[in-house]
PDB file of C-alpha atoms in Angstrom:
ATOM      1  CA  MET A   1     102.820  81.480  21.961  1.00  0.00           C
ATOM      2  CA  THR A   2     102.455  81.930  25.709  1.00  0.00           C
ATOM      3  CA  GLU A   3     101.587  78.800  27.673  1.00  0.00           C
ATOM      4  CA  ALA A   4      98.329  79.213  29.562  1.00  0.00           C
ATOM      5  CA  THR A   5      98.498  79.242  33.354  1.00  0.00           C
ATOM      6  CA  PRO A   6      96.678  76.203  34.755  1.00  0.00           C
ATOM      7  CA  THR A   7      93.419  77.025  36.461  1.00  0.00           C
ATOM      8  CA  PRO A   8      93.448  75.843  40.096  1.00  0.00           C
ATOM      9  CA  ARG A   9      90.830  73.302  41.030  1.00  0.00           C
ATOM     10  CA  ARG A  10      88.039  74.606  43.190  1.00  0.00           C
ATOM     11  CA  GLY A  11      85.960  72.949  45.825  1.00  0.00           C
ATOM     12  CA  ARG A  12      88.639  70.591  47.113  1.00  0.00           C
ATOM     13  CA  PRO A  13      89.608  70.878  50.802  1.00  0.00           C
ATOM     14  CA  ALA A  14      93.108  72.072  51.594  1.00  0.00           C
ATOM     15  CA  VAL A  15      95.440  69.238  52.504  1.00  0.00           C
ATOM     16  CA  THR A  16      97.420  69.293  55.735  1.00  0.00           C
ATOM     17  CA  SER A  17      99.140  66.763  57.945  1.00  0.00           C
ATOM     18  CA  ARG A  18      99.450  65.906  61.601  1.00  0.00           C
ATOM     19  CA  ALA A  19     103.013  67.258  61.633  1.00  0.00           C
ATOM     20  CA  ARG A  20     101.904  70.617  60.173  1.00  0.00           C
ATOM     21  CA  ILE A  21      99.003  70.808  62.618  1.00  0.00           C
ATOM     22  CA  LEU A  22     101.205  70.226  65.656  1.00  0.00           C
ATOM     23  CA  ALA A  23     103.847  72.665  64.417  1.00  0.00           C
ATOM     24  CA  ALA A  24     101.205  75.355  63.902  1.00  0.00           C
ATOM     25  CA  ALA A  25      99.724  74.662  67.329  1.00  0.00           C
ATOM     26  CA  ARG A  26     103.153  75.182  68.903  1.00  0.00           C
ATOM     27  CA  ARG A  27     103.551  78.493  67.086  1.00  0.00           C
ATOM     28  CA  ILE A  28     100.254  79.713  68.503  1.00  0.00           C
ATOM     29  CA  ILE A  29     101.195  78.592  72.021  1.00  0.00           C
ATOM     30  CA  ASP A  30     104.600  80.275  71.760  1.00  0.00           C
ATOM     31  CA  ARG A  31     103.053  83.547  70.570  1.00  0.00           C
ATOM     32  CA  GLU A  32      99.809  83.709  72.516  1.00  0.00           C
ATOM     33  CA  GLY A  33      99.806  81.047  75.236  1.00  0.00           C
ATOM     34  CA  TRP A  34      98.115  77.659  75.333  1.00  0.00           C
ATOM     35  CA  ARG A  35      94.771  79.026  76.533  1.00  0.00           C
ATOM     36  CA  ARG A  36      94.368  80.871  73.223  1.00  0.00           C
ATOM     37  CA  LEU A  37      94.789  77.680  71.233  1.00  0.00           C
ATOM     38  CA  THR A  38      91.479  76.610  69.703  1.00  0.00           C
ATOM     39  CA  LEU A  39      90.679  74.550  66.628  1.00  0.00           C
ATOM     40  CA  ARG A  40      89.227  77.615  64.945  1.00  0.00           C
ATOM     41  CA  ARG A  41      92.373  79.616  65.700  1.00  0.00           C
ATOM     42  CA  LEU A  42      94.507  76.729  64.474  1.00  0.00           C
ATOM     43  CA  ALA A  43      92.518  76.409  61.242  1.00  0.00           C
ATOM     44  CA  ALA A  44      93.070  80.110  60.568  1.00  0.00           C
ATOM     45  CA  GLU A  45      96.803  79.695  61.190  1.00  0.00           C
ATOM     46  CA  LEU A  46      96.924  76.892  58.622  1.00  0.00           C
ATOM     47  CA  ASP A  47      94.474  78.577  56.239  1.00  0.00           C
ATOM     48  CA  VAL A  48      92.219  75.530  56.155  1.00  0.00           C
ATOM     49  CA  GLY A  49      88.666  74.809  57.181  1.00  0.00           C
ATOM     50  CA  THR A  50      88.067  73.657  60.742  1.00  0.00           C
ATOM     51  CA  THR A  51      86.571  70.391  59.488  1.00  0.00           C
ATOM     52  CA  THR A  52      89.906  69.568  57.845  1.00  0.00           C
ATOM     53  CA  LEU A  53      91.496  69.328  61.292  1.00  0.00           C
ATOM     54  CA  TYR A  54      89.083  66.607  62.401  1.00  0.00           C
ATOM     55  CA  HIS A  55      90.897  64.124  60.180  1.00  0.00           C
ATOM     56  CA  HIS A  56      93.824  64.401  62.608  1.00  0.00           C
ATOM     57  CA  VAL A  57      92.452  65.619  65.996  1.00  0.00           C
ATOM     58  CA  ARG A  58      89.170  64.952  67.766  1.00  0.00           C
ATOM     59  CA  ASP A  59      89.009  68.143  69.797  1.00  0.00           C
ATOM     60  CA  ARG A  60      91.164  70.718  71.558  1.00  0.00           C
ATOM     61  CA  GLU A  61      92.002  68.366  74.428  1.00  0.00           C
ATOM     62  CA  ASP A  62      93.126  65.693  71.972  1.00  0.00           C
ATOM     63  CA  LEU A  63      95.316  68.280  70.242  1.00  0.00           C
ATOM     64  CA  LEU A  64      97.028  69.204  73.511  1.00  0.00           C
ATOM     65  CA  ILE A  65      97.537  65.545  74.436  1.00  0.00           C
ATOM     66  CA  GLN A  66      99.099  64.914  71.012  1.00  0.00           C
ATOM     67  CA  LEU A  67     101.512  67.780  71.618  1.00  0.00           C
ATOM     68  CA  LEU A  68     102.475  66.319  74.989  1.00  0.00           C
ATOM     69  CA  ASN A  69     102.886  62.850  73.523  1.00  0.00           C
ATOM     70  CA  GLU A  70     105.218  64.285  70.906  1.00  0.00           C
ATOM     71  CA  ASP A  71     107.287  65.910  73.658  1.00  0.00           C
ATOM     72  CA  ALA A  72     107.292  62.709  75.725  1.00  0.00           C
ATOM     73  CA  ALA A  73     108.517  60.711  72.753  1.00  0.00           C
ATOM     74  CA  GLN A  74     111.656  62.858  72.827  1.00  0.00           C
ATOM     75  CA  SER A  75     112.183  63.463  76.540  1.00  0.00           C
ATOM     76  CA  LEU A  76     111.121  60.130  78.082  1.00  0.00           C
ATOM     77  CA  ALA A  77     112.005  57.559  75.449  1.00  0.00           C
ATOM     78  CA  GLU A  78     115.679  57.455  76.424  1.00  0.00           C
ATOM     79  CA  VAL A  79     115.276  57.557  80.209  1.00  0.00           C
ATOM     80  CA  GLU A  80     117.476  54.897  81.831  1.00  0.00           C
ATOM     81  CA  LEU A  81     115.818  53.445  84.900  1.00  0.00           C
ATOM     82  CA  PRO A  82     117.848  51.926  87.770  1.00  0.00           C
ATOM     83  CA  GLU A  83     117.609  48.263  88.632  1.00  0.00           C
ATOM     84  CA  LYS A  84     116.684  48.820  92.288  1.00  0.00           C
ATOM     85  CA  PRO A  85     112.900  49.327  92.491  1.00  0.00           C
ATOM     86  CA  ARG A  86     112.855  52.237  94.961  1.00  0.00           C
ATOM     87  CA  GLU A  87     115.335  54.226  92.904  1.00  0.00           C
ATOM     88  CA  ARG A  88     113.402  53.242  89.772  1.00  0.00           C
ATOM     89  CA  ILE A  89     110.258  54.907  91.128  1.00  0.00           C
ATOM     90  CA  ILE A  90     112.069  58.089  92.080  1.00  0.00           C
ATOM     91  CA  THR A  91     114.031  58.307  88.816  1.00  0.00           C
ATOM     92  CA  ALA A  92     110.887  57.738  86.751  1.00  0.00           C
ATOM     93  CA  MET A  93     108.902  60.454  88.533  1.00  0.00           C
ATOM     94  CA  VAL A  94     111.816  62.904  88.417  1.00  0.00           C
ATOM     95  CA  ALA A  95     112.014  62.276  84.662  1.00  0.00           C
ATOM     96  CA  VAL A  96     108.300  63.059  84.343  1.00  0.00           C
ATOM     97  CA  HIS A  97     108.769  66.201  86.430  1.00  0.00           C
ATOM     98  CA  ASP A  98     111.719  67.416  84.377  1.00  0.00           C
ATOM     99  CA  ALA A  99     109.962  66.678  81.081  1.00  0.00           C
ATOM    100  CA  LEU A 100     106.862  68.627  82.108  1.00  0.00           C
ATOM    101  CA  ALA A 101     108.985  71.493  83.452  1.00  0.00           C
ATOM    102  CA  GLU A 102     110.164  72.062  79.874  1.00  0.00           C
ATOM    103  CA  THR A 103     106.523  72.655  78.859  1.00  0.00           C
ATOM    104  CA  PRO A 104     105.051  75.000  81.502  1.00  0.00           C
ATOM    105  CA  TRP A 105     101.432  74.547  80.360  1.00  0.00           C
ATOM    106  CA  ALA A 106     101.613  70.743  80.398  1.00  0.00           C
ATOM    107  CA  ALA A 107     100.934  70.260  84.109  1.00  0.00           C
ATOM    108  CA  GLU A 108      97.771  72.353  83.935  1.00  0.00           C
ATOM    109  CA  VAL A 109      96.462  70.327  80.992  1.00  0.00           C
ATOM    110  CA  LEU A 110      97.076  67.065  82.871  1.00  0.00           C
ATOM    111  CA  THR A 111      95.388  67.998  86.150  1.00  0.00           C
ATOM    112  CA  VAL A 112      92.225  66.019  85.348  1.00  0.00           C
ATOM    113  CA  ASP A 113      92.058  62.328  86.248  1.00  0.00           C
ATOM    114  CA  GLY A 114      91.399  60.116  83.249  1.00  0.00           C
ATOM    115  CA  PHE A 115      94.071  61.416  80.871  1.00  0.00           C
ATOM    116  CA  LEU A 116      96.344  58.392  81.313  1.00  0.00           C
ATOM    117  CA  PRO A 117      94.803  56.127  78.628  1.00  0.00           C
ATOM    118  CA  ARG A 118      95.387  58.850  76.053  1.00  0.00           C
ATOM    119  CA  LEU A 119      99.147  58.994  76.587  1.00  0.00           C
ATOM    120  CA  GLY A 120     101.611  57.411  74.192  1.00  0.00           C
ATOM    121  CA  GLU A 121     104.011  54.524  74.771  1.00  0.00           C
ATOM    122  CA  PRO A 122     106.998  56.512  76.176  1.00  0.00           C
ATOM    123  CA  ALA A 123     104.875  58.066  78.927  1.00  0.00           C
ATOM    124  CA  LEU A 124     103.044  54.821  79.683  1.00  0.00           C
ATOM    125  CA  ARG A 125     106.368  53.008  79.940  1.00  0.00           C
ATOM    126  CA  VAL A 126     107.347  55.333  82.786  1.00  0.00           C
ATOM    127  CA  VAL A 127     104.026  54.750  84.562  1.00  0.00           C
ATOM    128  CA  GLU A 128     104.487  51.002  84.151  1.00  0.00           C
ATOM    129  CA  ALA A 129     107.973  51.311  85.674  1.00  0.00           C
ATOM    130  CA  VAL A 130     106.545  52.987  88.778  1.00  0.00           C
ATOM    131  CA  LEU A 131     103.732  50.459  89.193  1.00  0.00           C
ATOM    132  CA  SER A 132     105.927  47.401  88.632  1.00  0.00           C
ATOM    133  CA  ALA A 133     108.586  48.691  91.027  1.00  0.00           C
ATOM    134  CA  ALA A 134     105.961  49.325  93.698  1.00  0.00           C
ATOM    135  CA  VAL A 135     104.589  45.788  93.307  1.00  0.00           C
ATOM    136  CA  GLU A 136     108.141  44.446  93.468  1.00  0.00           C
ATOM    137  CA  LEU A 137     108.529  46.257  96.798  1.00  0.00           C
ATOM    138  CA  GLY A 138     105.450  44.534  98.221  1.00  0.00           C
ATOM    139  CA  CYS A 139     102.577  46.800  97.184  1.00  0.00           C
ATOM    140  CA  THR A 140      99.293  45.385  96.008  1.00  0.00           C
ATOM    141  CA  GLN A 141      98.091  46.704  92.655  1.00  0.00           C
ATOM    142  CA  GLU A 142      95.774  49.066  94.528  1.00  0.00           C
ATOM    143  CA  GLN A 143      98.633  50.345  96.686  1.00  0.00           C
ATOM    144  CA  ALA A 144     100.835  50.748  93.613  1.00  0.00           C
ATOM    145  CA  VAL A 145      98.188  52.897  91.917  1.00  0.00           C
ATOM    146  CA  ASP A 146      97.790  54.932  95.111  1.00  0.00           C
ATOM    147  CA  LEU A 147     101.539  55.511  95.233  1.00  0.00           C
ATOM    148  CA  PHE A 148     101.696  56.603  91.604  1.00  0.00           C
ATOM    149  CA  ARG A 149      98.705  58.931  91.882  1.00  0.00           C
ATOM    150  CA  THR A 150     100.019  60.553  95.061  1.00  0.00           C
ATOM    151  CA  ALA A 151     103.467  61.015  93.518  1.00  0.00           C
ATOM    152  CA  TRP A 152     101.751  62.433  90.426  1.00  0.00           C
ATOM    153  CA  TYR A 153      99.811  64.951  92.539  1.00  0.00           C
ATOM    154  CA  LEU A 154     103.056  66.057  94.184  1.00  0.00           C
ATOM    155  CA  THR A 155     104.668  66.432  90.763  1.00  0.00           C
ATOM    156  CA  VAL A 156     101.861  68.424  89.177  1.00  0.00           C
ATOM    157  CA  GLY A 157     101.309  70.554  92.265  1.00  0.00           C
ATOM    158  CA  GLU A 158     104.967  71.517  92.463  1.00  0.00           C
ATOM    159  CA  LEU A 159     105.063  72.409  88.772  1.00  0.00           C
ATOM    160  CA  LEU A 160     101.864  74.447  88.908  1.00  0.00           C
ATOM    161  CA  VAL A 161     103.004  76.433  91.937  1.00  0.00           C
ATOM    162  CA  ARG A 162     106.357  77.226  90.363  1.00  0.00           C
ATOM    163  CA  ALA A 163     104.825  78.143  87.009  1.00  0.00           C
ATOM    164  CA  ARG A 164     102.274  80.460  88.595  1.00  0.00           C
ATOM    165  CA  SER A 165     104.882  81.910  90.952  1.00  0.00           C
ATOM    166  CA  GLY A 166     107.040  82.764  87.970  1.00  0.00           C
ATOM    167  CA  GLU A 167     104.115  84.562  86.326  1.00  0.00           C
ATOM    168  CA  LEU A 168     102.920  86.519  89.350  1.00  0.00           C
ATOM    169  CA  SER A 169     105.873  87.067  91.674  1.00  0.00           C
ATOM    170  CA  GLN A 170     107.215  90.541  92.262  1.00  0.00           C
ATOM    171  CA  ASN A 171     110.922  91.248  92.600  1.00  0.00           C
ATOM    172  CA  ALA A 172     112.896  89.464  95.322  1.00  0.00           C
ATOM    173  CA  GLU A 173     113.319  92.546  97.524  1.00  0.00           C
ATOM    174  CA  ARG A 174     109.589  93.253  97.516  1.00  0.00           C
ATOM    175  CA  ARG A 175     108.769  89.641  98.390  1.00  0.00           C
ATOM    176  CA  ALA A 176     111.222  89.751 101.299  1.00  0.00           C
ATOM    177  CA  ASP A 177     109.677  92.968 102.609  1.00  0.00           C
ATOM    178  CA  TRP A 178     106.191  91.455 102.314  1.00  0.00           C
ATOM    179  CA  ALA A 179     107.254  88.362 104.276  1.00  0.00           C
ATOM    180  CA  ARG A 180     109.002  90.422 106.953  1.00  0.00           C
ATOM    181  CA  GLU A 181     105.918  92.575 107.503  1.00  0.00           C
ATOM    182  CA  THR A 182     103.385  89.739 107.359  1.00  0.00           C
ATOM    183  CA  PHE A 183     105.248  87.312 109.620  1.00  0.00           C
ATOM    184  CA  ALA A 184     106.075  89.838 112.350  1.00  0.00           C
ATOM    185  CA  ASP A 185     103.321  88.628 114.718  1.00  0.00           C
ATOM    186  CA  PRO A 186     105.054  87.316 117.904  1.00  0.00           C
ATOM    187  CA  ARG A 187     102.185  84.859 118.428  1.00  0.00           C
ATOM    188  CA  MET A 188     103.650  82.892 115.484  1.00  0.00           C
ATOM    189  CA  PRO A 189     107.307  82.677 116.555  1.00  0.00           C
ATOM    190  CA  GLN A 190     108.567  80.354 113.810  1.00  0.00           C
ATOM    191  CA  LEU A 191     107.169  82.505 111.012  1.00  0.00           C
ATOM    192  CA  ALA A 192     108.500  85.612 112.762  1.00  0.00           C
ATOM    193  CA  ALA A 193     111.969  84.056 113.021  1.00  0.00           C
ATOM    194  CA  ILE A 194     111.979  83.107 109.344  1.00  0.00           C
ATOM    195  CA  GLY A 195     110.634  86.476 108.288  1.00  0.00           C
ATOM    196  CA  ALA A 196     112.256  87.876 105.157  1.00  0.00           C
ATOM    197  CA  ARG A 197     113.983  84.548 104.444  1.00  0.00           C
ATOM    198  CA  TRP A 198     110.683  82.898 103.506  1.00  0.00           C
ATOM    199  CA  PRO A 199     110.854  83.621  99.727  1.00  0.00           C
ATOM    200  CA  GLU A 200     114.426  82.323  99.600  1.00  0.00           C
ATOM    201  CA  LEU A 201     113.555  79.121 101.479  1.00  0.00           C
ATOM    202  CA  ALA A 202     110.364  78.567  99.491  1.00  0.00           C
ATOM    203  CA  ALA A 203     112.290  78.846  96.201  1.00  0.00           C
ATOM    204  CA  ARG A 204     114.599  75.933  96.977  1.00  0.00           C
ATOM    205  CA  ASP A 205     114.245  72.817  94.837  1.00  0.00           C
ATOM    206  CA  THR A 206     113.181  70.093  97.264  1.00  0.00           C
ATOM    207  CA  PHE A 207     111.156  67.993  94.820  1.00  0.00           C
ATOM    208  CA  ARG A 208     113.390  64.925  94.826  1.00  0.00           C
ATOM    209  CA  VAL A 209     113.707  64.956  98.630  1.00  0.00           C
ATOM    210  CA  GLY A 210     109.953  65.272  99.051  1.00  0.00           C
ATOM    211  CA  LEU A 211     109.299  62.583  96.451  1.00  0.00           C
ATOM    212  CA  ALA A 212     111.673  60.152  98.183  1.00  0.00           C
ATOM    213  CA  ALA A 213     109.972  60.775 101.542  1.00  0.00           C
ATOM    214  CA  LEU A 214     106.558  60.241  99.968  1.00  0.00           C
ATOM    215  CA  VAL A 215     107.623  56.955  98.363  1.00  0.00           C
ATOM    216  CA  ASP A 216     109.200  55.682 101.571  1.00  0.00           C
ATOM    217  CA  GLY A 217     106.105  56.626 103.547  1.00  0.00           C
ATOM    218  CA  MET A 218     103.726  54.761 101.229  1.00  0.00           C
ATOM    219  CA  LEU A 219     105.664  51.531 100.792  1.00  0.00           C
ATOM    220  CA  PRO A 220     104.547  48.520 102.866  1.00  0.00           C
ATOM    221  CA  GLY A 221     106.508  48.206 106.078  1.00  0.00           C
ATOM    222  CA  SER A 222     107.095  51.926 106.528  1.00  0.00           C
ATOM    223  CA  SER A 223     106.393  53.451 109.922  1.00  0.00           C
ATOM    224  CA  ARG A 224     103.429  55.334 108.466  1.00  0.00           C
ATOM    225  CA  GLU A 225     102.023  52.172 106.894  1.00  0.00           C
ATOM    226  CA  THR A 226     102.502  50.241 110.152  1.00  0.00           C
ATOM    227  CA  ALA A 227     100.683  52.939 112.145  1.00  0.00           C
ATOM    228  CA  ARG A 228      97.491  52.545 110.098  1.00  0.00           C
TER     229      ARG A 228
END
């Protein structure tokens, strides 16, 4: 006698998990780019109803933040911060920069003020390190927030420019020719002298140098601070 095949239950929602949701979201981003990631597209990838996802994510923005928090838990959790407060600020922001550089779409997602309270503990620990080091160096809380936000804008701006440059740039020879032709005006002697070298100079990694100068310029007692 052949055993009857059990009849599947109907009407019950498909079960998924946060881990499966985030893994599927990454697959979509890898294949199609982060702009194509929607809850409807994600539900189709998982073969579940869209309402099933709301047990784990509030909306698309929350989904992207959860992905970034998952990345931060790996890339920032083990960051060793120096004892000296100035170096602590620079090391913390470089760690943020390097972590976001591994996820090219991350900087664009985080360009809106107000995302900070939605970050997880590893990322907030880095922010706390910057703020506490700034206060230790004589900043008020307001000045410490100003320093962090300005350093953050430098970080995100640098990442966005490099990401977009990588998407849109033509080959190196064509960029050099474009610079040589465009900067040939003798009324702008410095640009004319740089000429075809502009793409090469603009491609250099000066983030840490610029960040250090920014930090030094915003700390109490700096020449810029004194001149205010």
